[in-house]
mmCIF file of C-alpha atoms in Angstrom:
data_model
loop_
_atom_site.group_PDB
_atom_site.id
_atom_site.type_symbol
_atom_site.label_atom_id
_atom_site.label_comp_id
_atom_site.label_asym_id
_atom_site.label_seq_id
_atom_site.Cartn_x
_atom_site.Cartn_y
_atom_site.Cartn_z
ATOM 1 C CA UNK A 1 0.000 0.000 0.000
ATOM 2 C CA UNK A 2 0.853 3.631 0.125
ATOM 3 C CA UNK A 3 0.052 6.265 2.719
ATOM 4 C CA UNK A 4 1.987 9.536 2.836
ATOM 5 C CA UNK A 5 0.410 10.385 6.209
ATOM 6 C CA UNK A 6 1.766 7.157 7.755
ATOM 7 C CA UNK A 7 5.320 7.498 6.334
ATOM 8 C CA UNK A 8 8.001 6.320 8.753
ATOM 9 C CA UNK A 9 5.468 4.904 11.232
ATOM 10 C CA UNK A 10 4.612 1.399 12.355
ATOM 11 C CA UNK A 11 1.158 0.372 11.153
ATOM 12 C CA UNK A 12 -1.279 -2.449 11.737
ATOM 13 C CA UNK A 13 -3.133 -3.944 8.784
ATOM 14 C CA UNK A 14 -6.688 -4.871 9.754
ATOM 15 C CA UNK A 15 -9.374 -6.927 8.031
ATOM 16 C CA UNK A 16 -13.086 -6.478 8.556
ATOM 17 C CA UNK A 17 -14.631 -9.792 9.650
ATOM 18 C CA UNK A 18 -17.955 -9.112 7.921
ATOM 19 C CA UNK A 19 -19.887 -6.132 6.581
ATOM 20 C CA UNK A 20 -21.123 -5.107 10.020
ATOM 21 C CA UNK A 21 -18.336 -6.574 12.100
ATOM 22 C CA UNK A 22 -15.306 -5.183 13.868
ATOM 23 C CA UNK A 23 -11.806 -4.936 12.447
ATOM 24 C CA UNK A 24 -9.179 -7.545 13.386
ATOM 25 C CA UNK A 25 -5.399 -7.228 12.948
ATOM 26 C CA UNK A 26 -3.786 -9.501 10.343
ATOM 27 C CA UNK A 27 -0.277 -8.019 9.994
ATOM 28 C CA UNK A 28 1.999 -5.199 11.097
ATOM 29 C CA UNK A 29 4.684 -3.372 9.144
ATOM 30 C CA UNK A 30 6.841 -0.254 9.170
ATOM 31 C CA UNK A 31 5.946 2.230 6.430
ATOM 32 C CA UNK A 32 8.894 3.527 4.427
ATOM 33 C CA UNK A 33 9.831 7.196 4.380
ATOM 34 C CA UNK A 34 8.246 7.424 0.919
ATOM 35 C CA UNK A 35 4.885 6.181 2.341
ATOM 36 C CA UNK A 36 5.074 2.728 0.720
ATOM 37 C CA UNK A 37 4.589 -0.535 2.583
ATOM 38 C CA UNK A 38 4.103 -4.212 1.784
ATOM 39 C CA UNK A 39 3.289 -7.261 3.831
ATOM 40 C CA UNK A 40 1.510 -10.558 3.384
ATOM 41 C CA UNK A 41 -1.202 -12.495 5.156
ATOM 42 C CA UNK A 42 -2.830 -15.829 4.455
ATOM 43 C CA UNK A 43 -6.618 -15.578 4.614
ATOM 44 C CA UNK A 44 -8.724 -18.493 5.815
ATOM 45 C CA UNK A 45 -10.839 -18.475 2.649
ATOM 46 C CA UNK A 46 -11.047 -17.116 -0.866
ATOM 47 C CA UNK A 47 -13.359 -14.190 -1.600
ATOM 48 C CA UNK A 48 -13.422 -10.417 -1.165
ATOM 49 C CA UNK A 49 -11.789 -8.934 1.895
ATOM 50 C CA UNK A 50 -11.718 -5.342 3.164
ATOM 51 C CA UNK A 51 -8.374 -4.132 4.540
ATOM 52 C CA UNK A 52 -7.122 -0.904 6.087
ATOM 53 C CA UNK A 53 -3.907 0.368 7.667
ATOM 54 C CA UNK A 54 -3.709 2.408 10.841
ATOM 55 C CA UNK A 55 -0.937 3.535 13.170
ATOM 56 C CA UNK A 56 0.028 0.809 15.611
ATOM 57 C CA UNK A 57 -0.608 3.277 18.440
ATOM 58 C CA UNK A 58 -4.300 3.535 17.455
ATOM 59 C CA UNK A 59 -6.763 0.950 18.681
ATOM 60 C CA UNK A 60 -9.424 -0.221 16.238
ATOM 61 C CA UNK A 61 -11.942 0.320 19.048
ATOM 62 C CA UNK A 62 -10.877 3.992 19.185
ATOM 63 C CA UNK A 63 -13.203 6.469 17.536
ATOM 64 C CA UNK A 64 -10.087 8.426 16.547
ATOM 65 C CA UNK A 65 -8.764 5.424 14.614
ATOM 66 C CA UNK A 66 -11.308 6.015 11.857
ATOM 67 C CA UNK A 67 -9.600 9.303 10.984
ATOM 68 C CA UNK A 68 -6.080 7.883 11.445
ATOM 69 C CA UNK A 69 -6.784 4.841 9.247
ATOM 70 C CA UNK A 70 -6.046 4.677 5.556
ATOM 71 C CA UNK A 71 -8.941 4.304 3.169
ATOM 72 C CA UNK A 72 -10.507 0.852 3.050
ATOM 73 C CA UNK A 73 -9.273 -1.288 0.164
ATOM 74 C CA UNK A 74 -11.032 -4.334 -1.245
ATOM 75 C CA UNK A 75 -8.864 -7.308 -2.100
ATOM 76 C CA UNK A 76 -10.079 -10.407 -3.931
ATOM 77 C CA UNK A 77 -8.366 -13.627 -2.855
ATOM 78 C CA UNK A 78 -8.576 -16.455 -5.388
ATOM 79 C CA UNK A 79 -7.986 -20.161 -4.939
ATOM 80 C CA UNK A 80 -6.570 -22.281 -7.728
ATOM 81 C CA UNK A 81 -9.136 -24.553 -9.411
ATOM 82 C CA UNK A 82 -9.328 -26.684 -12.531
ATOM 83 C CA UNK A 83 -11.667 -25.419 -15.230
ATOM 84 C CA UNK A 84 -12.912 -26.684 -18.566
ATOM 85 C CA UNK A 85 -15.161 -24.979 -21.112
ATOM 86 C CA UNK A 86 -18.286 -25.951 -22.980
ATOM 87 C CA UNK A 87 -20.801 -24.571 -25.419
ATOM 88 C CA UNK A 88 -20.978 -26.066 -28.928
ATOM 89 C CA UNK A 89 -23.750 -28.631 -29.021
ATOM 90 C CA UNK A 90 -25.640 -26.835 -26.231
ATOM 91 C CA UNK A 91 -26.403 -23.571 -28.065
ATOM 92 C CA UNK A 92 -30.127 -22.872 -28.148
ATOM 93 C CA UNK A 93 -30.860 -25.183 -25.202
ATOM 94 C CA UNK A 94 -31.838 -23.987 -21.736
ATOM 95 C CA UNK A 95 -29.262 -24.242 -18.947
ATOM 96 C CA UNK A 96 -30.136 -25.873 -15.628
ATOM 97 C CA UNK A 97 -30.710 -22.333 -14.311
ATOM 98 C CA UNK A 98 -33.135 -21.424 -17.101
ATOM 99 C CA UNK A 99 -31.054 -19.274 -19.451
ATOM 100 C CA UNK A 100 -30.794 -19.891 -23.155
ATOM 101 C CA UNK A 101 -27.251 -21.071 -23.947
ATOM 102 C CA UNK A 102 -25.517 -19.023 -26.651
ATOM 103 C CA UNK A 103 -22.038 -18.224 -27.950
ATOM 104 C CA UNK A 104 -22.049 -14.911 -26.060
ATOM 105 C CA UNK A 105 -23.460 -15.825 -22.633
ATOM 106 C CA UNK A 106 -21.051 -15.273 -19.742
ATOM 107 C CA UNK A 107 -21.280 -17.735 -16.876
ATOM 108 C CA UNK A 108 -20.081 -20.947 -15.304
ATOM 109 C CA UNK A 109 -21.468 -24.353 -14.500
ATOM 110 C CA UNK A 110 -20.924 -25.679 -10.981
ATOM 111 C CA UNK A 111 -22.237 -28.849 -9.355
ATOM 112 C CA UNK A 112 -23.623 -27.332 -6.129
ATOM 113 C CA UNK A 113 -23.488 -23.515 -6.005
ATOM 114 C CA UNK A 114 -26.971 -22.007 -6.288
ATOM 115 C CA UNK A 115 -28.001 -20.539 -9.626
ATOM 116 C CA UNK A 116 -27.105 -16.860 -9.797
ATOM 117 C CA UNK A 117 -24.209 -17.096 -7.334
ATOM 118 C CA UNK A 118 -21.478 -14.657 -8.325
ATOM 119 C CA UNK A 119 -18.011 -16.095 -8.946
ATOM 120 C CA UNK A 120 -14.853 -14.025 -9.515
ATOM 121 C CA UNK A 121 -12.472 -15.650 -12.010
ATOM 122 C CA UNK A 122 -8.884 -14.757 -12.910
ATOM 123 C CA UNK A 123 -6.556 -16.090 -15.598
ATOM 124 C CA UNK A 124 -3.858 -14.639 -17.845
ATOM 125 C CA UNK A 125 -4.080 -11.247 -16.120
ATOM 126 C CA UNK A 126 -7.828 -10.963 -16.794
ATOM 127 C CA UNK A 127 -10.438 -10.832 -14.003
ATOM 128 C CA UNK A 128 -14.169 -11.093 -14.377
ATOM 129 C CA UNK A 129 -17.247 -11.792 -12.273
ATOM 130 C CA UNK A 130 -19.886 -14.130 -13.719
ATOM 131 C CA UNK A 131 -22.977 -15.942 -12.419
ATOM 132 C CA UNK A 132 -23.526 -19.665 -12.022
ATOM 133 C CA UNK A 133 -25.893 -20.502 -14.902
ATOM 134 C CA UNK A 134 -25.689 -24.284 -15.226
ATOM 135 C CA UNK A 135 -24.793 -27.575 -13.542
ATOM 136 C CA UNK A 136 -21.535 -29.394 -14.136
ATOM 137 C CA UNK A 137 -18.724 -29.989 -14.868
ATOM 138 C CA UNK A 138 -18.619 -33.726 -15.110
ATOM 139 C CA UNK A 139 -15.209 -34.305 -16.743
ATOM 140 C CA UNK A 140 -11.487 -33.945 -16.057
ATOM 141 C CA UNK A 141 -11.981 -33.417 -12.291
ATOM 142 C CA UNK A 142 -12.861 -29.777 -12.977
ATOM 143 C CA UNK A 143 -14.482 -27.461 -10.449
ATOM 144 C CA UNK A 144 -16.005 -25.086 -13.014
ATOM 145 C CA UNK A 145 -17.172 -25.398 -16.602
ATOM 146 C CA UNK A 146 -16.802 -22.020 -18.304
ATOM 147 C CA UNK A 147 -19.115 -20.988 -21.107
ATOM 148 C CA UNK A 148 -17.314 -20.407 -24.376
ATOM 149 C CA UNK A 149 -17.587 -16.607 -24.018
ATOM 150 C CA UNK A 150 -16.176 -16.744 -20.475
ATOM 151 C CA UNK A 151 -13.301 -19.013 -21.569
ATOM 152 C CA UNK A 152 -12.499 -16.712 -24.493
ATOM 153 C CA UNK A 153 -12.432 -13.601 -22.259
ATOM 154 C CA UNK A 154 -10.052 -15.372 -19.852
ATOM 155 C CA UNK A 155 -7.966 -16.861 -22.664
ATOM 156 C CA UNK A 156 -8.322 -20.467 -21.458
ATOM 157 C CA UNK A 157 -9.680 -22.540 -24.323
ATOM 158 C CA UNK A 158 -8.460 -25.795 -22.729
ATOM 159 C CA UNK A 159 -8.550 -27.529 -19.350
ATOM 160 C CA UNK A 160 -6.593 -25.126 -17.145
ATOM 161 C CA UNK A 161 -5.835 -23.939 -13.622
ATOM 162 C CA UNK A 162 -7.482 -20.575 -12.957
ATOM 163 C CA UNK A 163 -8.189 -18.478 -9.895
ATOM 164 C CA UNK A 164 -11.735 -18.521 -8.513
ATOM 165 C CA UNK A 165 -13.549 -16.965 -5.573
ATOM 166 C CA UNK A 166 -17.226 -17.316 -4.689
ATOM 167 C CA UNK A 167 -18.539 -13.820 -3.952
ATOM 168 C CA UNK A 168 -22.177 -14.597 -3.112
ATOM 169 C CA UNK A 169 -24.375 -17.621 -2.633
#
């Protein structure tokens, strides 16, 4: 991160537990004189996380900490999964979730996630969020079956490892 106002200070990186929950510390670091800092933390699960930095002297329970804290940043954490793609032969048919399958529909098939669940995908430097629109996959030990349009956008027109994070159920 970068925070000119925290330059040269020790900071605590905090993560919000949930939308309405308190902040919990996940790392601490000294900010360089130029305001730049970097650290790492291993989250318990993939998905979107909200992080902020604040001086180590401030307590997250402090009302003053809100003004001392950096702006809140959203970070998406992906887990590596195997994906395949599908489409030809299914165009014109309805998916298990009721949509009409076409060459241009963006979405994924998953065995158990509810229809409409949002899934963040990342491959080859491209990120995109798509809904679950079908059931599957049933081949190659894959976790997700990408529609042709989704696979093309991600540049993975073969069985491949990609990053995935369920954003909503």
